[in-house]
Short mmCIF file of C-alpha atoms in Angstrom, two decimals:
data_model
loop_
_atom_site.label_atom_id
_atom_site.label_comp_id
_atom_site.label_asym_id
_atom_site.label_seq_id
_atom_site.Cartn_x
_atom_site.Cartn_y
_atom_site.Cartn_z
CA MET A 25 1.64 -28.05 -66.74
CA GLY A 26 4.67 -30.26 -65.90
CA VAL A 27 5.43 -33.86 -66.31
CA SER A 28 3.88 -36.12 -63.68
CA VAL A 29 4.18 -39.78 -62.81
CA LEU A 30 1.23 -42.00 -63.76
CA LYS A 31 -0.26 -44.67 -61.55
CA LYS A 32 -0.78 -48.12 -63.03
CA ASP A 33 -3.55 -47.98 -65.57
CA LYS A 34 -6.23 -50.58 -66.10
CA LEU A 35 -4.15 -52.45 -68.65
CA GLY A 36 -1.52 -53.11 -66.01
CA ASN A 37 1.32 -51.18 -67.68
CA GLU A 38 3.96 -49.50 -65.57
CA ASN A 39 4.28 -45.84 -64.68
CA THR A 40 4.43 -43.43 -67.62
CA PRO A 41 4.75 -39.63 -67.47
CA GLN A 42 1.20 -39.06 -68.65
CA ASP A 43 1.10 -35.28 -68.25
CA LEU A 44 3.25 -35.19 -71.37
CA LEU A 45 0.29 -36.62 -73.24
CA VAL A 46 -3.00 -35.51 -74.60
CA PRO A 47 -5.55 -37.54 -72.62
CA SER A 48 -6.52 -40.63 -74.58
CA PRO A 49 -9.78 -42.60 -74.24
CA CYS A 50 -9.79 -45.55 -71.89
CA PRO A 51 -10.30 -49.05 -73.27
CA PRO A 52 -14.00 -49.94 -73.50
CA GLN A 53 -15.44 -51.74 -70.52
CA LYS A 54 -17.36 -54.98 -70.57
CA ARG A 55 -21.06 -54.34 -70.68
CA GLN A 56 -24.18 -56.35 -70.28
CA LYS A 57 -26.85 -56.68 -72.95
CA VAL A 58 -30.37 -57.99 -72.53
CA LYS A 59 -31.82 -60.00 -75.34
CA GLU A 60 -35.28 -58.91 -76.28
CA LYS A 61 -36.82 -62.41 -76.33
CA GLU A 62 -34.88 -63.99 -73.52
CA LYS A 63 -34.99 -62.13 -70.29
CA GLU A 64 -31.53 -63.15 -69.19
CA PHE A 65 -28.21 -61.39 -69.16
CA VAL A 66 -25.35 -62.32 -71.45
CA ILE A 67 -21.86 -60.82 -71.56
CA VAL A 68 -20.86 -59.24 -74.87
CA ARG A 69 -17.21 -58.29 -75.43
CA ARG A 70 -16.44 -55.52 -77.91
CA PRO A 71 -13.61 -56.16 -80.40
CA ARG A 72 -10.15 -55.61 -78.91
CA LEU A 73 -8.80 -52.11 -79.27
CA LEU A 74 -6.79 -51.52 -82.45
CA ARG A 75 -7.61 -55.03 -83.82
CA GLU A 76 -8.04 -55.05 -87.55
CA ALA A 77 -11.03 -56.57 -89.35
CA GLU A 78 -10.95 -60.33 -89.64
CA SER A 79 -9.85 -60.07 -93.27
CA GLY A 80 -6.90 -57.78 -92.36
CA VAL A 81 -3.64 -58.21 -90.48
CA SER A 82 -3.76 -58.10 -86.71
CA TRP A 83 -1.38 -55.79 -84.92
CA ASP A 84 -0.73 -58.71 -82.58
CA ALA A 85 0.67 -60.69 -85.46
CA LEU A 86 3.42 -58.12 -86.19
CA PRO A 87 6.81 -59.11 -84.84
CA ASP A 88 8.58 -56.92 -82.28
CA GLU A 89 11.14 -55.81 -84.86
CA LEU A 90 8.49 -54.40 -87.18
CA LEU A 91 6.65 -52.60 -84.37
CA LEU A 92 9.91 -51.07 -83.22
CA ALA A 93 10.61 -49.85 -86.75
CA ILE A 94 7.17 -48.18 -86.76
CA PHE A 95 7.61 -46.69 -83.28
CA ALA A 96 10.93 -45.20 -84.37
CA TYR A 97 9.01 -42.69 -86.52
CA LEU A 98 6.83 -41.50 -83.63
CA PRO A 99 7.49 -38.19 -81.85
CA LEU A 100 7.80 -38.26 -78.08
CA ASN A 101 4.16 -37.41 -77.39
CA ASP A 102 2.87 -40.25 -79.56
CA LEU A 103 5.44 -42.71 -78.31
CA LEU A 104 4.22 -42.12 -74.76
CA LYS A 105 0.63 -42.57 -75.92
CA VAL A 106 1.20 -45.96 -77.50
CA SER A 107 2.87 -47.12 -74.31
CA LEU A 108 -0.61 -47.07 -72.72
CA ILE A 109 -2.19 -49.48 -75.24
CA CYS A 110 -1.12 -52.76 -73.70
CA LYS A 111 1.76 -54.40 -71.80
CA ARG A 112 3.53 -55.49 -74.98
CA TRP A 113 3.39 -52.02 -76.52
CA HIS A 114 4.54 -50.52 -73.22
CA ARG A 115 7.55 -52.80 -73.23
CA LEU A 116 8.40 -52.02 -76.85
CA SER A 117 7.80 -48.26 -76.52
CA PHE A 118 10.51 -48.12 -73.86
CA ASP A 119 13.02 -50.16 -75.84
CA GLU A 120 16.43 -48.52 -75.52
CA SER A 121 16.79 -48.25 -79.32
CA LEU A 122 14.00 -45.62 -79.32
CA TRP A 123 15.37 -43.47 -76.51
CA GLN A 124 18.92 -42.71 -77.52
CA THR A 125 18.34 -38.96 -77.90
CA LEU A 126 15.94 -36.95 -75.70
CA ASP A 127 15.18 -33.20 -75.59
CA LEU A 128 13.18 -31.81 -72.63
CA THR A 129 14.32 -28.22 -72.86
CA GLY A 130 12.48 -25.75 -70.65
CA ARG A 131 10.09 -28.25 -69.04
CA ASN A 132 8.71 -28.72 -65.56
CA LEU A 133 9.80 -32.25 -64.74
CA LEU A 134 8.06 -33.54 -61.63
CA PRO A 135 9.57 -36.11 -59.26
CA GLY A 136 10.13 -39.50 -60.85
CA VAL A 137 10.22 -38.44 -64.51
CA ILE A 138 14.00 -38.27 -64.94
CA GLY A 139 14.34 -41.48 -62.97
CA GLN A 140 12.14 -43.31 -65.43
CA LEU A 141 13.25 -41.83 -68.74
CA LEU A 142 17.06 -41.74 -68.45
CA PRO A 143 17.46 -45.46 -67.67
CA ALA A 144 15.46 -46.22 -70.85
CA GLY A 145 18.75 -46.05 -72.80
CA VAL A 146 19.20 -42.28 -73.31
CA THR A 147 22.71 -41.43 -74.55
CA VAL A 148 22.05 -37.79 -75.54
CA PHE A 149 20.08 -35.70 -73.05
CA ARG A 150 19.25 -32.04 -73.74
CA CYS A 151 17.49 -30.41 -70.80
CA PRO A 152 18.58 -26.77 -70.27
CA ARG A 153 16.40 -24.22 -68.46
CA SER A 154 14.15 -26.92 -67.00
CA CYS A 155 12.83 -27.36 -63.50
CA ILE A 156 13.95 -30.81 -62.40
CA GLY A 157 12.29 -32.63 -59.49
CA ASN A 158 13.73 -35.53 -57.56
CA PRO A 159 14.72 -38.15 -60.18
CA LEU A 160 13.64 -41.08 -57.93
CA PHE A 161 15.77 -43.64 -59.74
CA LYS A 162 14.63 -47.22 -59.27
CA THR A 163 17.98 -48.59 -60.33
CA SER A 164 21.56 -48.06 -59.23
CA LYS A 165 22.97 -49.21 -62.56
CA PRO A 166 25.14 -46.63 -64.38
CA LEU A 167 23.30 -44.62 -67.01
CA ARG A 168 24.30 -44.72 -70.64
CA VAL A 169 24.26 -40.93 -71.04
CA GLN A 170 27.30 -39.65 -72.99
CA HIS A 171 26.22 -36.13 -73.86
CA MET A 172 24.22 -34.04 -71.33
CA ASP A 173 23.19 -30.41 -71.13
CA LEU A 174 21.59 -29.26 -67.87
CA SER A 175 22.59 -25.60 -68.26
CA ASN A 176 20.67 -23.08 -66.15
CA CYS A 177 18.26 -25.63 -64.77
CA THR A 178 16.41 -25.26 -61.49
CA VAL A 179 17.57 -28.32 -59.59
CA SER A 180 18.75 -28.99 -56.06
CA VAL A 181 22.32 -30.00 -55.33
CA ALA A 182 21.13 -33.34 -53.97
CA ASP A 183 19.01 -34.11 -57.04
CA LEU A 184 21.80 -33.12 -59.41
CA GLN A 185 24.17 -35.37 -57.54
CA SER A 186 21.72 -38.28 -57.78
CA ILE A 187 21.91 -37.93 -61.59
CA LEU A 188 25.64 -37.42 -61.96
CA CYS A 189 26.63 -40.20 -59.55
CA LEU A 190 25.16 -42.64 -62.11
CA CYS A 191 27.10 -41.17 -65.03
CA GLU A 192 30.41 -42.81 -65.94
CA LYS A 193 30.43 -42.55 -69.75
CA LEU A 194 30.11 -38.81 -70.25
CA GLN A 195 31.94 -37.29 -73.21
CA ASN A 196 30.29 -33.87 -73.19
CA LEU A 197 28.73 -32.15 -70.16
CA SER A 198 27.35 -28.68 -69.55
CA LEU A 199 26.25 -27.51 -66.07
CA GLU A 200 26.44 -23.78 -66.80
CA GLY A 201 25.07 -21.55 -64.04
CA LEU A 202 24.42 -24.28 -61.46
CA VAL A 203 25.31 -24.59 -57.81
CA LEU A 204 27.47 -27.67 -57.45
CA SER A 205 29.25 -29.44 -54.59
CA ASP A 206 32.47 -31.37 -54.01
CA ASP A 207 30.52 -34.61 -54.41
CA ILE A 208 29.24 -33.51 -57.79
CA ILE A 209 32.75 -32.55 -58.93
CA LYS A 210 34.01 -35.95 -57.73
CA SER A 211 31.21 -37.64 -59.72
CA ILE A 212 32.34 -35.76 -62.83
CA ALA A 213 35.88 -36.99 -62.15
CA LYS A 214 34.65 -40.55 -62.65
CA ASN A 215 34.20 -39.90 -66.36
CA PRO A 216 37.64 -40.49 -67.90
CA SER A 217 36.34 -40.10 -71.47
CA LEU A 218 35.07 -36.54 -70.87
CA MET A 219 36.17 -34.31 -73.76
CA ARG A 220 34.09 -31.14 -73.32
CA LEU A 221 33.12 -29.64 -69.96
CA ASN A 222 31.23 -26.39 -69.47
CA LEU A 223 31.11 -25.14 -65.86
CA CYS A 224 30.70 -21.45 -66.70
CA GLY A 225 29.23 -19.53 -63.76
CA CYS A 226 29.21 -22.49 -61.39
CA SER A 227 29.87 -22.31 -57.67
CA GLY A 228 29.89 -24.37 -54.47
CA PHE A 229 32.99 -26.58 -54.83
CA SER A 230 36.49 -26.41 -53.40
CA ALA A 231 39.87 -26.00 -55.07
CA GLU A 232 40.79 -29.50 -53.89
CA ALA A 233 37.81 -31.06 -55.67
CA LEU A 234 38.63 -29.05 -58.82
CA GLU A 235 42.20 -30.34 -58.69
CA LEU A 236 41.00 -33.94 -58.39
CA MET A 237 38.61 -33.57 -61.32
CA LEU A 238 41.16 -31.97 -63.65
CA SER A 239 43.75 -34.61 -62.77
CA SER A 240 41.25 -37.41 -63.50
CA CYS A 241 39.76 -36.02 -66.74
CA SER A 242 42.91 -36.28 -68.82
CA MET A 243 41.05 -36.41 -72.16
CA LEU A 244 39.56 -32.93 -71.92
CA GLU A 245 39.85 -30.97 -75.17
CA GLU A 246 37.48 -28.09 -74.39
CA LEU A 247 37.10 -26.60 -70.91
CA ASN A 248 35.03 -23.61 -69.83
CA LEU A 249 35.70 -22.44 -66.28
CA SER A 250 34.75 -18.81 -66.83
CA TRP A 251 33.08 -16.68 -64.17
CA CYS A 252 32.98 -19.40 -61.53
CA ASP A 253 33.00 -18.47 -57.86
CA PHE A 254 36.77 -18.92 -57.73
CA THR A 255 39.41 -17.67 -55.33
CA ALA A 256 43.03 -17.28 -56.33
CA THR A 257 43.56 -20.81 -55.01
CA HIS A 258 40.95 -22.17 -57.42
CA VAL A 259 42.63 -20.37 -60.33
CA LYS A 260 46.04 -21.81 -59.44
CA ALA A 261 44.52 -25.29 -59.15
CA ALA A 262 43.07 -24.88 -62.62
CA VAL A 263 46.25 -23.70 -64.36
CA ASN A 264 48.41 -26.25 -62.53
CA HIS A 265 46.28 -29.34 -63.17
CA VAL A 266 44.45 -28.82 -66.48
CA THR A 267 45.36 -31.57 -68.92
CA SER A 268 48.02 -30.86 -71.53
CA LYS A 269 45.63 -32.15 -74.21
CA VAL A 270 43.24 -29.20 -73.90
CA THR A 271 42.95 -27.17 -77.11
CA GLN A 272 40.19 -24.72 -76.13
CA LEU A 273 40.16 -23.05 -72.72
CA ASN A 274 38.06 -20.29 -71.17
CA LEU A 275 39.39 -18.75 -67.94
CA SER A 276 37.71 -15.38 -68.28
CA GLY A 277 36.28 -13.34 -65.42
CA TYR A 278 38.94 -13.71 -62.76
CA ARG A 279 39.85 -10.06 -62.30
CA GLN A 280 42.73 -9.87 -59.83
CA ASN A 281 42.93 -13.64 -59.31
CA LEU A 282 44.58 -14.49 -62.62
CA GLN A 283 48.19 -13.28 -62.61
CA ILE A 284 50.94 -13.17 -65.25
CA PRO A 285 52.81 -16.08 -63.62
CA ASP A 286 49.65 -18.13 -64.05
CA ILE A 287 49.77 -17.45 -67.82
CA LYS A 288 53.37 -18.71 -67.91
CA THR A 289 52.38 -21.91 -66.10
CA LEU A 290 49.32 -22.38 -68.33
CA VAL A 291 51.28 -22.03 -71.58
CA GLU A 292 53.92 -24.46 -70.36
CA ARG A 293 51.25 -27.07 -69.45
CA CYS A 294 49.02 -26.62 -72.52
CA PRO A 295 51.18 -26.21 -75.65
CA PHE A 296 48.39 -27.26 -78.01
CA LEU A 297 45.99 -24.40 -77.24
CA ILE A 298 44.08 -23.19 -80.27
CA HIS A 299 41.43 -21.02 -78.55
CA LEU A 300 42.19 -19.12 -75.34
CA ASP A 301 39.87 -16.71 -73.54
CA LEU A 302 41.34 -14.66 -70.70
CA SER A 303 38.86 -11.76 -70.81
CA ASP A 304 38.19 -9.65 -67.71
CA SER A 305 41.58 -10.38 -66.17
CA VAL A 306 42.65 -6.92 -65.12
CA MET A 307 46.10 -7.96 -63.89
CA LEU A 308 47.33 -8.97 -67.33
CA LYS A 309 49.84 -6.66 -69.06
CA PRO A 310 51.66 -6.67 -72.43
CA GLU A 311 54.56 -8.58 -70.82
CA CYS A 312 52.42 -11.74 -70.96
CA PHE A 313 52.41 -11.55 -74.79
CA GLN A 314 55.74 -13.41 -74.84
CA TYR A 315 53.91 -16.50 -73.64
CA PHE A 316 51.26 -16.26 -76.30
CA HIS A 317 54.02 -16.33 -78.91
CA GLN A 318 55.00 -19.75 -77.61
CA LEU A 319 51.61 -21.23 -78.57
CA ILE A 320 52.37 -22.39 -82.09
CA PHE A 321 48.76 -23.49 -82.76
CA LEU A 322 46.98 -20.41 -81.31
CA GLN A 323 44.23 -19.16 -83.64
CA HIS A 324 41.73 -17.38 -81.38
CA LEU A 325 42.65 -15.09 -78.47
CA CYS A 326 40.26 -13.14 -76.23
CA LEU A 327 41.59 -10.31 -74.03
CA SER A 328 38.48 -8.12 -73.70
CA ARG A 329 38.44 -5.72 -70.72
CA CYS A 330 42.02 -6.47 -69.76
CA TYR A 331 42.44 -2.79 -69.04
CA GLN A 332 46.18 -2.74 -68.42
CA ILE A 333 46.80 -3.68 -72.06
CA SER A 334 46.94 -0.59 -74.28
CA PRO A 335 45.71 -0.59 -77.88
CA ALA A 336 49.18 0.20 -79.15
CA ALA A 337 50.63 -2.88 -77.44
CA LEU A 338 48.17 -5.15 -79.28
CA VAL A 339 50.13 -4.68 -82.51
CA GLU A 340 52.73 -7.06 -81.10
CA LEU A 341 50.18 -9.89 -81.31
CA GLY A 342 50.37 -9.63 -85.07
CA GLY A 343 53.65 -11.54 -84.76
CA ILE A 344 51.72 -14.72 -83.97
CA PRO A 345 51.60 -16.32 -87.46
CA THR A 346 48.63 -18.60 -86.70
CA LEU A 347 46.38 -15.98 -85.11
CA LYS A 348 43.04 -15.56 -86.92
CA THR A 349 40.77 -13.72 -84.47
CA LEU A 350 41.41 -11.27 -81.60
CA GLN A 351 38.67 -10.04 -79.21
CA VAL A 352 39.64 -6.88 -77.35
CA PHE A 353 36.30 -5.28 -76.45
CA GLY A 354 36.56 -2.49 -73.92
CA ILE A 355 40.20 -1.62 -74.39
CA VAL A 356 40.13 0.00 -77.85
CA THR A 357 38.13 2.99 -79.03
CA ASP A 358 36.41 3.05 -82.41
CA SER A 359 39.20 5.12 -83.96
CA SER A 360 41.99 2.93 -82.55
CA LEU A 361 40.04 -0.19 -83.56
CA GLN A 362 40.01 0.88 -87.19
CA LEU A 363 43.77 1.61 -87.04
CA LEU A 364 44.40 -1.78 -85.41
CA LYS A 365 42.44 -3.54 -88.16
CA GLU A 366 44.55 -1.78 -90.79
CA THR A 367 47.74 -2.73 -88.96
CA LEU A 368 46.67 -6.39 -88.60
CA PRO A 369 44.83 -7.08 -91.87
CA ASP A 370 45.02 -10.87 -91.51
CA VAL A 371 43.39 -10.91 -88.08
CA LYS A 372 39.62 -10.49 -87.52
CA ILE A 373 39.22 -8.16 -84.55
CA ASN A 374 36.17 -7.93 -82.29
CA CYS A 375 34.13 -10.22 -84.50
CA SER A 376 32.33 -12.03 -81.64
CA HIS A 377 31.13 -10.95 -78.21
CA PHE A 378 30.72 -14.49 -76.91
CA THR A 379 32.83 -17.61 -76.80
CA SER A 380 31.60 -21.02 -77.85
CA ILE A 381 34.17 -23.01 -75.88
CA ALA A 382 32.58 -26.26 -74.59
CA ARG A 383 29.08 -24.82 -74.95
CA PRO A 384 26.51 -27.34 -76.24
CA THR A 385 24.48 -25.00 -78.44
CA VAL A 386 25.86 -22.30 -80.70
CA GLY A 387 23.50 -20.00 -82.59
CA SER A 388 19.81 -20.91 -82.66
CA LYS A 389 18.45 -22.61 -79.56
CA LYS A 390 15.60 -24.18 -81.54
CA ASN A 391 17.61 -26.69 -83.55
CA HIS A 392 17.41 -29.47 -80.93
CA GLU A 393 21.16 -30.06 -81.19
CA ILE A 394 23.89 -30.30 -78.59
CA TRP A 395 27.53 -30.43 -79.67
CA GLY A 396 26.28 -31.06 -83.20
CA ILE A 397 24.11 -34.06 -82.24
CA LYS A 398 20.42 -33.79 -83.10
CA CYS A 399 17.88 -35.00 -80.55
CA ARG A 400 15.04 -36.98 -82.19
CA LEU A 401 12.67 -37.27 -79.26
CA THR A 402 11.27 -33.87 -78.34
CA LEU A 403 7.96 -32.58 -77.07
CA ARG A 404 5.61 -30.74 -79.39
CA ASN A 405 3.18 -28.02 -78.32
CA PRO A 406 5.37 -26.57 -75.53
CA SER A 407 2.61 -24.17 -74.48
CA GLY A 408 0.63 -27.12 -73.23
CA LEU A 409 3.05 -27.86 -70.39
#
């Protein structure tokens, strides 16, 4: 079951994604009661829903601040339930202070849901592996989202663009595995505070759009452009326009399209690199090692499946005093690996198959965190959707 958009209920509150909820009873209706002695009808109204006994404190008497403090302890399911109680509670339940972090991982989000929830004040939005319908935004105001993970979602290019065109405050963004467009890349370029960007495995945009985005996002510290649908022109646009402030960069997967002259250009542009992944670049040879030696902050280097680099040549990398880890899967045998470890005792070799550069979640996917930020609002009972 996915998330659907609710029609106005009998209390007059606005649309709420009710399929996220367990059905709750409707408010009692007015009913007629016949007195035994007098054969005439009188209207009897039952006590208002949730009203305390006359000797207690009425919920209506509580100030907004206190109700908001109570609502702040509610999980997403219950917060959506209380929004159905009355107009006042609906207004308070969608107060922006309650919606700063939202996790809808792996959900089926029907048309209109994203368009209602994100404008509620969400700044951290975790939504990987979800099926996203048309957002149907009712506002053109920029969203407050600063950290967003839409990795591996099922979403149309047009719907994705309708989300990103409203984002101007992004600091961290992951669109891993998605089909993009030049318009989407241009929307990303309108986020000058962007520090981490993960476009691993993306496709559908031109080298010119990539150049514009990299030139505009001058604050990028972590950038993952691995395994995109890039031509040699895309690769050259990347190495020629990536900001000099980048410290972690993943350009793996470019086979013949990443050349040794590109490494020279990259090192000259990005002298502060700490983590560099150039795996699966079969044109790289030991002669590019001279450029790695120029990176005085380099700690982590990945050259897995760069088949023109021999195991014996890797010993030269031990001359990089700051180097801590070296990933060379696929180019060393077990016996040569052991010898290499003995030759480079201060370097951890082949200790990790995957890179974490710019990725929102490292390790367990069940911790409701992206880039170290925990999402408070999350759905329980995922099997019910």
